Tab-separated table of C-alpha atoms in Angstrom:
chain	number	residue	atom	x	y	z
A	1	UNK	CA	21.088	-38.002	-37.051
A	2	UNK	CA	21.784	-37.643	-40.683
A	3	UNK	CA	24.899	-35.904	-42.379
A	4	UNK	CA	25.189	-32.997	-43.814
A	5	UNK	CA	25.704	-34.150	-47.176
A	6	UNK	CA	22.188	-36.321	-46.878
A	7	UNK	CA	20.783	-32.980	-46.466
A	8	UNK	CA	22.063	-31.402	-49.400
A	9	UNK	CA	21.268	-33.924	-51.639
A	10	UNK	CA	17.932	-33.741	-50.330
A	11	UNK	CA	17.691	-30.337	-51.263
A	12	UNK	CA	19.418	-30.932	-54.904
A	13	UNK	CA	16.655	-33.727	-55.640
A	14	UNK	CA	13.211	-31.334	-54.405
A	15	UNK	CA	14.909	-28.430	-56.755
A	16	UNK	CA	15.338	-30.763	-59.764
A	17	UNK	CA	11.719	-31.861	-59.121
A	18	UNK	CA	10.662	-28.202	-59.599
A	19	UNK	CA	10.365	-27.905	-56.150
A	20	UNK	CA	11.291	-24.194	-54.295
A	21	UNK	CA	13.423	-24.699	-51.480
A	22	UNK	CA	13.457	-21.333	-49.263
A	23	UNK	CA	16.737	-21.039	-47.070
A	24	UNK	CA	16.253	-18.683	-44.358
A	25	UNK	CA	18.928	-16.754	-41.735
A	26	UNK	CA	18.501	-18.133	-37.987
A	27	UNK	CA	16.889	-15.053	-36.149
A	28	UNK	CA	16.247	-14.882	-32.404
A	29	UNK	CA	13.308	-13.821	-30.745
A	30	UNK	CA	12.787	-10.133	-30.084
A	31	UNK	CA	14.318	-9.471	-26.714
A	32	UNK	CA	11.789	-6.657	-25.925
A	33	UNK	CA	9.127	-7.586	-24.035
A	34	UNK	CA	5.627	-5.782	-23.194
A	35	UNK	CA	5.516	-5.070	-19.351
A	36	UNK	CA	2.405	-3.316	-17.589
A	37	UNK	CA	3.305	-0.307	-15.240
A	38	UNK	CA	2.269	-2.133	-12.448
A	39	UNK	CA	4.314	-5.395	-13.253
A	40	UNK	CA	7.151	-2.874	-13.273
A	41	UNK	CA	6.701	-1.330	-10.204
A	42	UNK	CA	6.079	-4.889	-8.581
A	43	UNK	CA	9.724	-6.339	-10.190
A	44	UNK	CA	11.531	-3.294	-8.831
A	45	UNK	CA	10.544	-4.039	-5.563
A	46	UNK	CA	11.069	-7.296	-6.063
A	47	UNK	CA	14.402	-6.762	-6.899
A	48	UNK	CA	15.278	-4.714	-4.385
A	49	UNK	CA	14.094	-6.467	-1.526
A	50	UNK	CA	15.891	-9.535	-2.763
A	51	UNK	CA	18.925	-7.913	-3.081
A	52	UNK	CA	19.119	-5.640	0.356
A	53	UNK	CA	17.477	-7.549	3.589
A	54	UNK	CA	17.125	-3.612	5.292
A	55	UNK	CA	14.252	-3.471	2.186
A	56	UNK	CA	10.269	-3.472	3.336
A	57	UNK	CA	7.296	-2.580	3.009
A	58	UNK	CA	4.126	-1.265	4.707
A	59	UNK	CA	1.334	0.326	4.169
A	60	UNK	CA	-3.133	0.157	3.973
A	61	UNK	CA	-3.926	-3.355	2.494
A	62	UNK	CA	-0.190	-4.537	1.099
A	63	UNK	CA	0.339	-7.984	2.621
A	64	UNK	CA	-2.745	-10.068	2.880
A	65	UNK	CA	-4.715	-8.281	-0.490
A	66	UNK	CA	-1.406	-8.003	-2.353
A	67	UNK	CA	-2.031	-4.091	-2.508
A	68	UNK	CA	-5.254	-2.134	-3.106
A	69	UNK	CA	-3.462	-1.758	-6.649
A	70	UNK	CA	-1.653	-4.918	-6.842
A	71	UNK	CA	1.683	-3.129	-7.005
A	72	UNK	CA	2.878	-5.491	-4.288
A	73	UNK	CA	1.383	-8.995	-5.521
A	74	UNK	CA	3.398	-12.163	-4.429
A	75	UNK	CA	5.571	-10.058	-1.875
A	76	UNK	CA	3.996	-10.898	1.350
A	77	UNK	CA	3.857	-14.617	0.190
A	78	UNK	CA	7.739	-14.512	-0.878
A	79	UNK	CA	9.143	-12.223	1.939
A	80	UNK	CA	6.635	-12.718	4.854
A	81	UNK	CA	5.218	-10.325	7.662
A	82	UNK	CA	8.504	-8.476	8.925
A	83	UNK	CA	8.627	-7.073	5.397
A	84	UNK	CA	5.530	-6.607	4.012
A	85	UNK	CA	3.703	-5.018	6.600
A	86	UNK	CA	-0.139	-4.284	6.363
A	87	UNK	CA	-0.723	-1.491	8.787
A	88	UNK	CA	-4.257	0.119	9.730
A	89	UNK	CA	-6.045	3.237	8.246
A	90	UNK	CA	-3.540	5.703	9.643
A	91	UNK	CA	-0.920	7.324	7.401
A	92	UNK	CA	0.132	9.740	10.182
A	93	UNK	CA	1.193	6.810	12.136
A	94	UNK	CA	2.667	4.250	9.646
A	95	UNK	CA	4.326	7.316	7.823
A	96	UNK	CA	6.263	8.110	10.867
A	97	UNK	CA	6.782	4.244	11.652
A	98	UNK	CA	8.535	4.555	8.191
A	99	UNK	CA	10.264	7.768	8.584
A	100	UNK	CA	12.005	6.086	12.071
A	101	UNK	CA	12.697	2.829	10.416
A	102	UNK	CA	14.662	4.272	7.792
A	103	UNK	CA	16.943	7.034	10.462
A	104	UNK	CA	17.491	3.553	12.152
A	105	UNK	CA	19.298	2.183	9.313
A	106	UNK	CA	16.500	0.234	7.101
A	107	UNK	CA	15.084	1.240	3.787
A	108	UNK	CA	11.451	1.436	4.133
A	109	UNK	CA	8.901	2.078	1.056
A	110	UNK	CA	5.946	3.456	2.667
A	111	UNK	CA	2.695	3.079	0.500
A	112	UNK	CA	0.433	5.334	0.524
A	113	UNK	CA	-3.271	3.933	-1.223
A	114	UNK	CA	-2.854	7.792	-2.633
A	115	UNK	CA	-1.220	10.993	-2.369
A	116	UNK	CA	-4.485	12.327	-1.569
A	117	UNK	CA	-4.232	10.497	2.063
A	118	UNK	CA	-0.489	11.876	1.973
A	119	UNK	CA	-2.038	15.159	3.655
A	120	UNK	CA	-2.741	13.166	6.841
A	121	UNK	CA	1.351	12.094	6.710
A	122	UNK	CA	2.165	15.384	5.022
A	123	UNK	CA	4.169	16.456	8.965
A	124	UNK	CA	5.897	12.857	9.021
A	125	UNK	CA	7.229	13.224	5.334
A	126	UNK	CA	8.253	16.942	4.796
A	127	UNK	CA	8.829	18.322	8.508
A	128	UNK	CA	10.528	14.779	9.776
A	129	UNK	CA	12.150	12.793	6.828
A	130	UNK	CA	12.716	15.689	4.444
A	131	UNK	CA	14.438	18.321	6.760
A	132	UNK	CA	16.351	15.522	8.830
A	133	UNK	CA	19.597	15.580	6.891
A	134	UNK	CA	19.594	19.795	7.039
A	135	UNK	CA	19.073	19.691	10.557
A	136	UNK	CA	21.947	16.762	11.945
A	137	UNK	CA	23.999	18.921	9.936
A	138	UNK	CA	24.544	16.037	7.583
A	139	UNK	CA	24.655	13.293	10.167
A	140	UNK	CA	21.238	11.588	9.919
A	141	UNK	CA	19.957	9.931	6.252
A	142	UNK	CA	16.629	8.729	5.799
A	143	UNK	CA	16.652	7.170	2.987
A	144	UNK	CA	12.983	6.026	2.630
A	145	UNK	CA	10.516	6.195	-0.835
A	146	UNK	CA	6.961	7.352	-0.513
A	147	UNK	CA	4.837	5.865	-3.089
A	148	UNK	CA	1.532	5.554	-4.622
A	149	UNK	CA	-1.062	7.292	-6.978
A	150	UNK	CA	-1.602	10.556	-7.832
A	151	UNK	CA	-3.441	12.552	-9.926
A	152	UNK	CA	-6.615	12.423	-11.557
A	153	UNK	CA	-8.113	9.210	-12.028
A	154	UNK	CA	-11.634	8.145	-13.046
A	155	UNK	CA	-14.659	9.434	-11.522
A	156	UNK	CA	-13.177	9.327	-7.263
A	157	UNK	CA	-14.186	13.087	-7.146
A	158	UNK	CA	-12.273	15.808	-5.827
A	159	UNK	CA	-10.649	14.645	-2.706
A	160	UNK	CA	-8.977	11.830	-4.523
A	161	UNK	CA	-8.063	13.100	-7.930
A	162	UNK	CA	-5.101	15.964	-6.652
A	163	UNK	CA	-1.942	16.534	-8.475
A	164	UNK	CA	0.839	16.779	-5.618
A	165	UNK	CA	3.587	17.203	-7.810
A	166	UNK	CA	3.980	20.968	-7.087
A	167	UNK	CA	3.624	20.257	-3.455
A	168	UNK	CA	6.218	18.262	-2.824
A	169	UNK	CA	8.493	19.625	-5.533
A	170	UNK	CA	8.440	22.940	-2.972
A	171	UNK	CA	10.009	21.456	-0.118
A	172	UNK	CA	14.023	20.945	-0.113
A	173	UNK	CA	15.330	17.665	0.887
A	174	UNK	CA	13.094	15.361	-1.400
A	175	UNK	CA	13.241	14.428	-4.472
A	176	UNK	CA	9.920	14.214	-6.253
A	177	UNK	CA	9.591	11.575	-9.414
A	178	UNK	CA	6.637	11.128	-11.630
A	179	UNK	CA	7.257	8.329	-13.975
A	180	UNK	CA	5.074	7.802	-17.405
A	181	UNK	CA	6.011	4.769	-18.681
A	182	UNK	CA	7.264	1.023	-17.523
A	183	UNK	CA	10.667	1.997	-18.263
A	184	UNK	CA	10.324	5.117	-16.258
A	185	UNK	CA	8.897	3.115	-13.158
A	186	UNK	CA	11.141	0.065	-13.057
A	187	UNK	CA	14.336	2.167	-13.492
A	188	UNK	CA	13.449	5.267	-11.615
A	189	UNK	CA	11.335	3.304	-8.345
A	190	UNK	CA	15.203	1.045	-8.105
A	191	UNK	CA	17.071	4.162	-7.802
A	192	UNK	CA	14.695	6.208	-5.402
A	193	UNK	CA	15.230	2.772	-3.004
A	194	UNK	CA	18.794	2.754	-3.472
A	195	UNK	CA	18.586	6.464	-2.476
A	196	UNK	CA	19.621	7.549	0.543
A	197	UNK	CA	17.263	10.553	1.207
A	198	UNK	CA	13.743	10.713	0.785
A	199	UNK	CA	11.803	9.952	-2.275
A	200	UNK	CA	8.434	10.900	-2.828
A	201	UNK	CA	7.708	8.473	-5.912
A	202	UNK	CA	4.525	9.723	-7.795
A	203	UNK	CA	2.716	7.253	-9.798
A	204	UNK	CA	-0.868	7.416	-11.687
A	205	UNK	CA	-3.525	5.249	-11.199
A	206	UNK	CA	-5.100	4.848	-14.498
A	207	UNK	CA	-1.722	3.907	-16.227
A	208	UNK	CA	-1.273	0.766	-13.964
A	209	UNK	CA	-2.465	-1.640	-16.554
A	210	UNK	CA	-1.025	0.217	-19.494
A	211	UNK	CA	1.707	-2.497	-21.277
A	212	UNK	CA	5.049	-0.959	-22.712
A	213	UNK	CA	8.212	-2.325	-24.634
A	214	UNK	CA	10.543	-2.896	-21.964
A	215	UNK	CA	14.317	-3.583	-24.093
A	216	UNK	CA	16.746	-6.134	-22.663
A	217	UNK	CA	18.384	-4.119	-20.856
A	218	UNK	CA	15.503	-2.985	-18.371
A	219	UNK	CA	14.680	-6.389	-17.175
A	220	UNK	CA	18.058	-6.634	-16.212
A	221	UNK	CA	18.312	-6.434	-11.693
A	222	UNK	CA	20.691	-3.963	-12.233
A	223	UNK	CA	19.037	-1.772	-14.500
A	224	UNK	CA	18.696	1.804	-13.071
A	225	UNK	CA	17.793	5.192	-14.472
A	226	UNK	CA	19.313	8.450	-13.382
A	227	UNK	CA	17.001	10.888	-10.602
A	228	UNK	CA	16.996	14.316	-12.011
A	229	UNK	CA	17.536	13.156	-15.616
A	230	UNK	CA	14.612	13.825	-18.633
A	231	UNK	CA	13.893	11.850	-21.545
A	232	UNK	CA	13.461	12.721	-24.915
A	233	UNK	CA	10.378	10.792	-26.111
A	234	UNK	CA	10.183	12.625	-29.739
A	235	UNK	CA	12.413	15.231	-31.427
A	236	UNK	CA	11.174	18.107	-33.244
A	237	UNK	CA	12.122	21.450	-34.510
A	238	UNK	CA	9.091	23.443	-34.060
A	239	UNK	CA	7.718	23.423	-30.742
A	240	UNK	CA	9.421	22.049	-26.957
A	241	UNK	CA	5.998	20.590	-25.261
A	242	UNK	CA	7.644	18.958	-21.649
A	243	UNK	CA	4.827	17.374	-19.789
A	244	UNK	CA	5.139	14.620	-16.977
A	245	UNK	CA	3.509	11.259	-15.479
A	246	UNK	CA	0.391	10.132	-17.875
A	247	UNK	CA	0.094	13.475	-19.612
A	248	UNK	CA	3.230	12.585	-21.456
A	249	UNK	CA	1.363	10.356	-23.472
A	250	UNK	CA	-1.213	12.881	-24.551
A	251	UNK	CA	1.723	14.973	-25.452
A	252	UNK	CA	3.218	11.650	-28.118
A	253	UNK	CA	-0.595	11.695	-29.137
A	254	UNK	CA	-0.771	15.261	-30.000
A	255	UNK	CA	2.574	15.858	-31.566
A	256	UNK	CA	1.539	12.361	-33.660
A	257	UNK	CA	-1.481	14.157	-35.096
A	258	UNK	CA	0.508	18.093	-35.203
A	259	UNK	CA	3.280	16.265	-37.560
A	260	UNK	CA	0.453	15.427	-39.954
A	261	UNK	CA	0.462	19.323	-40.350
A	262	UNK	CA	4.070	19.649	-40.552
A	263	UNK	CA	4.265	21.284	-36.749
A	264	UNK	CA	6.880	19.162	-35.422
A	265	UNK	CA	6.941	18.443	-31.925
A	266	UNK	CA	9.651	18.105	-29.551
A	267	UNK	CA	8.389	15.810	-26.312
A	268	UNK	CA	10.093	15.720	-23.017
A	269	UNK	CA	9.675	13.372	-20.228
A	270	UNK	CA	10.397	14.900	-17.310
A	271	UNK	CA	10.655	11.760	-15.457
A	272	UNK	CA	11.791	13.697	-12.250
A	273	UNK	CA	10.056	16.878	-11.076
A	274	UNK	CA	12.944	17.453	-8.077
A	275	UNK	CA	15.638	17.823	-9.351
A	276	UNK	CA	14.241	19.556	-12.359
A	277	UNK	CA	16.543	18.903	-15.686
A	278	UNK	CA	16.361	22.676	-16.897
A	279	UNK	CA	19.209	21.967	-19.344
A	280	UNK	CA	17.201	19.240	-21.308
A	281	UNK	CA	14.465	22.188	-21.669
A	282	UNK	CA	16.474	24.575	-22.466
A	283	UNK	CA	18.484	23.039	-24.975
A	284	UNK	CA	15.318	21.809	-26.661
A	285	UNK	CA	14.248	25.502	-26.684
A	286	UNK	CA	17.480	26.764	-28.149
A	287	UNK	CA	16.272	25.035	-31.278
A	288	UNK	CA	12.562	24.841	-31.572
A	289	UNK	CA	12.297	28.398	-29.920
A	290	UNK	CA	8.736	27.518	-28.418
A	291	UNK	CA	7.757	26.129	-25.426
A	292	UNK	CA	4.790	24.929	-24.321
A	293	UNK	CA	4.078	22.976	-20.738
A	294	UNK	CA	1.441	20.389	-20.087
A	295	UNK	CA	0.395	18.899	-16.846
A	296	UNK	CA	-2.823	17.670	-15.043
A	297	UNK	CA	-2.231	19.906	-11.887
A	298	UNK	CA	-3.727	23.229	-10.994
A	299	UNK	CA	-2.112	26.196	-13.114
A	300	UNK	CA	-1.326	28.173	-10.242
A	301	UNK	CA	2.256	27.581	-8.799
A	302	UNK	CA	2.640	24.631	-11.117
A	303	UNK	CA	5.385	22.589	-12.918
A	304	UNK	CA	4.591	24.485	-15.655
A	305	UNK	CA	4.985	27.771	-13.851
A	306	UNK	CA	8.334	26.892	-12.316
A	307	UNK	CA	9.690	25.715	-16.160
A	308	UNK	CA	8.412	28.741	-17.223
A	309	UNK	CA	10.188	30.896	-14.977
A	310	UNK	CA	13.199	28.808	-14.987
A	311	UNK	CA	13.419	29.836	-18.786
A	312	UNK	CA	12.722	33.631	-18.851
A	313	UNK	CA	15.407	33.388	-16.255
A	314	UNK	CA	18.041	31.341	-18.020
A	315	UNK	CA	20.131	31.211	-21.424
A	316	UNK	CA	17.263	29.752	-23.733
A	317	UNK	CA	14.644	33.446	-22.707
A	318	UNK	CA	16.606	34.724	-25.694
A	319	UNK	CA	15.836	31.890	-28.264
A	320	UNK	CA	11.949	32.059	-28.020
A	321	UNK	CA	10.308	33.879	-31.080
A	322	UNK	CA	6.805	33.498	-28.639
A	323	UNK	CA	5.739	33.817	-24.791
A	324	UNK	CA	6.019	30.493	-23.563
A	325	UNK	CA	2.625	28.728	-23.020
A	326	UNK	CA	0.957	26.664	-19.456
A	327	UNK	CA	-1.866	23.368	-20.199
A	328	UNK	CA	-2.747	22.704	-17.142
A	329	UNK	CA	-6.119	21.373	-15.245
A	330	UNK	CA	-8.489	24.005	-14.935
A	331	UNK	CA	-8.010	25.619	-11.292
A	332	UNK	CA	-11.295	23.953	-9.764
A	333	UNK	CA	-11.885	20.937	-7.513
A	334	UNK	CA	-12.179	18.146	-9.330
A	335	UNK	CA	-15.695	17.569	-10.588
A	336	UNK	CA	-17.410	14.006	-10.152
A	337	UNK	CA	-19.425	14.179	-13.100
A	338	UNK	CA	-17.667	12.587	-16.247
A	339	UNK	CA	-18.293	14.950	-18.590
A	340	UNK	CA	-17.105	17.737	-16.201
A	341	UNK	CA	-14.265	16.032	-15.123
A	342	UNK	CA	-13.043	15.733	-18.837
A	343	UNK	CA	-13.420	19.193	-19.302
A	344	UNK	CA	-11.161	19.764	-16.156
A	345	UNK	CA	-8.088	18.098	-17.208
A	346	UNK	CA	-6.015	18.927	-20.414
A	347	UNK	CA	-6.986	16.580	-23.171
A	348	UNK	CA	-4.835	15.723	-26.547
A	349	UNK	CA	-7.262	18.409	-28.393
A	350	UNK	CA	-6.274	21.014	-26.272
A	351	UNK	CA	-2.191	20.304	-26.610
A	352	UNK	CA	-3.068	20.386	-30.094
A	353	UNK	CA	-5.403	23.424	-30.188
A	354	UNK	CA	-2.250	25.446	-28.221
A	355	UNK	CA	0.409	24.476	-30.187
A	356	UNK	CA	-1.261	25.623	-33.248
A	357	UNK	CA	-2.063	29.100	-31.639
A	358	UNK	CA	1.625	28.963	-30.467
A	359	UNK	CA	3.888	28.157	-33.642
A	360	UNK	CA	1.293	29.986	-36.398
A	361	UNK	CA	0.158	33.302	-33.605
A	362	UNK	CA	-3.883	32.793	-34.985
A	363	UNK	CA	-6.456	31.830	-32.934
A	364	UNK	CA	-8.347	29.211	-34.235
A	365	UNK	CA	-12.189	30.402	-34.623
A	366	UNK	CA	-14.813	29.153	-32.993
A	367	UNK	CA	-17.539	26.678	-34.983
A	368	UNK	CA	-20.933	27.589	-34.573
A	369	UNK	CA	-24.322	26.020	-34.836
């Protein structure tokens, strides 16, 4: 290897032969990296069953297809049968199989293929694992995570395409998360499993293959995010819009196209429906004095409605200069058709359309042929 001082003079000769010699600082690779929702979901698990041995899994279609999804790729093959369990078309009985597993002492995450087929569990997971805990007095944990899709997806028609956000967040003794983003599910699905009471874990299908940044310190194993805690994804001064799951991008899209305008947007990721972080809203509200709720659920009895109400009831009621305002799906069955089934669910023109009527009081008229 050659010394130093060959290298210099190397340099000094290419500059006297007119020769530009660029010196550059070392700089390391961006530690970010772009991770897909589902690659999230699939390293928390990961993770956590390599870390506690009382960790499985079971579920339609887990093991031997690695997932109908492929949430749980490469975990039968790495863990084996006894914990990744493919079980047959019956989420009454595999819920329950689940919901005894975990009062026994292990730490089950029972898949459902979606929330939709929840209803056939819906006994096992709110009248068995939620109310144990209440009813031993405090003597009986079940800590267990309920997981899968929910939501609208694309073109599955109305019994597939519910919003069971509202449902569950009714019932005490679960906690109800709906994620948005990679960060959201790595952090948030590691904590629900290290829970230890029921977690009903709602994810959305048509995000799966979405990539996001994921910083250094999410890849980390021990990297876990707060249940019951929102996120900030923008700040504004104009407007509060808190949304949840894939709406929450919508809401970034909208506010993106509102600051053109000079209607700033503040965006809130409510990351966790149960508990509900009131004093994220509310302190947004105290200074942007609007509020405005999206979500892909019916409007009646919603997220929305219980933010709403949560507001007029609380300290912020007196900062709003305007009625706060509800996006929601439109309160019909899902339709199959595509066009219909666009029209059903909010869109990033409608977030856009409200906030206008919101922070400037006009209606916006009507084009006409």
């Amino acid at each position: 290897m050659a010394a130093p001082g060959v290298f210099g003079g190397l340099l000094r000769r290419l500059g006297g032969f007119g020769v530009r010699v660029r010196r550059s600082l070392h700089t390391s690779p961006a530690m970010s990296v772009q991770v897909t929702v589902r690659d999230a979901l699939n390293q928390a698990m990961d993770e956590e069953m390599e870390r506690d041995e009382r960790t499985f899994i079971l579920g339609e279609e887990v093991g031997q297809y690695d997932g109908a999804y492929k949430i749980t790729r490469g975990l039968l093959k790495k863990y084996g049968e006894k914990r990744v369990i493919d079980t047959p078309i019956t989420e009454m009985g595999f819920a329950g199989i689940a919901t005894g597993a975990a009062m026994a002492g292990l730490r089950p995450i029972c898949e459902f293929m979606t929330f939709n087929f929840s209803m056939q569990a819906i006994d096992q997971v709110v009248n068995s694992a939620a109310k144990a805990l209440y009813m031993s007095a405090g003597t009986i944990h079940v800590p267990i995570v309920f997981r899968g899709p929910n939501g609208a997806s694309a073109g599955v028609g109305a019994q597939h395409s519910q919003c069971f956000a509202a449902w569950y967040g009714h019932c005490p003794g679960l906690k109800v998360i709906s994620p948005w983003n990679s960060i959201d599910c790595k952090g948030l699905l590691k904590a629900a499993i290290r829970d230890d009471d029921p977690v009903v874990f709602l994810e959305n299908e048509l995000m799966y293959g979405v990539p996001f940044d994921m910083p250094e310190e999410a890849q980390s194993p021990d990297f876990l995010l707060p249940i019951g805690k929102a996120h900030v994804e923008r700040t504004g001064q104009h407007i509060t819009v808190v949304a949840h799951s894939r709406i929450v991008g919508f809401c970034l899209e909208a506010a993106a196209a509102l600051a053109k305008e000079g209607i700033e947007c503040e965006v809130i990721n409510l990351r966790s429906i149960r508990p509900l972080d009131m004093a994220t809203v509310e302190q947004s509200v105290m200074k942007t004095n609007h509020l405005m709720t999206v979500e892909g659920g019916w409007p009646i009895f919603g997220v929305g409605a219980e933010i709403c109400a949560s507001v007029m009831e609380g300290p912020a009621f007196d900062y709003l200069d305007a009625p706060a305002m509800r996006v929601t799906g439109v309160d019909v069955p899902m339709p199959y058709a595509r066009n219909l089934e666009e029209l059903a669910g909010p869109q990033v023109k409608d977030i856009i359309t409200a906030a206008r009527r919101m922070v400037t009081g006009k209606e916006e008229s009507r084009a006409t042929a």
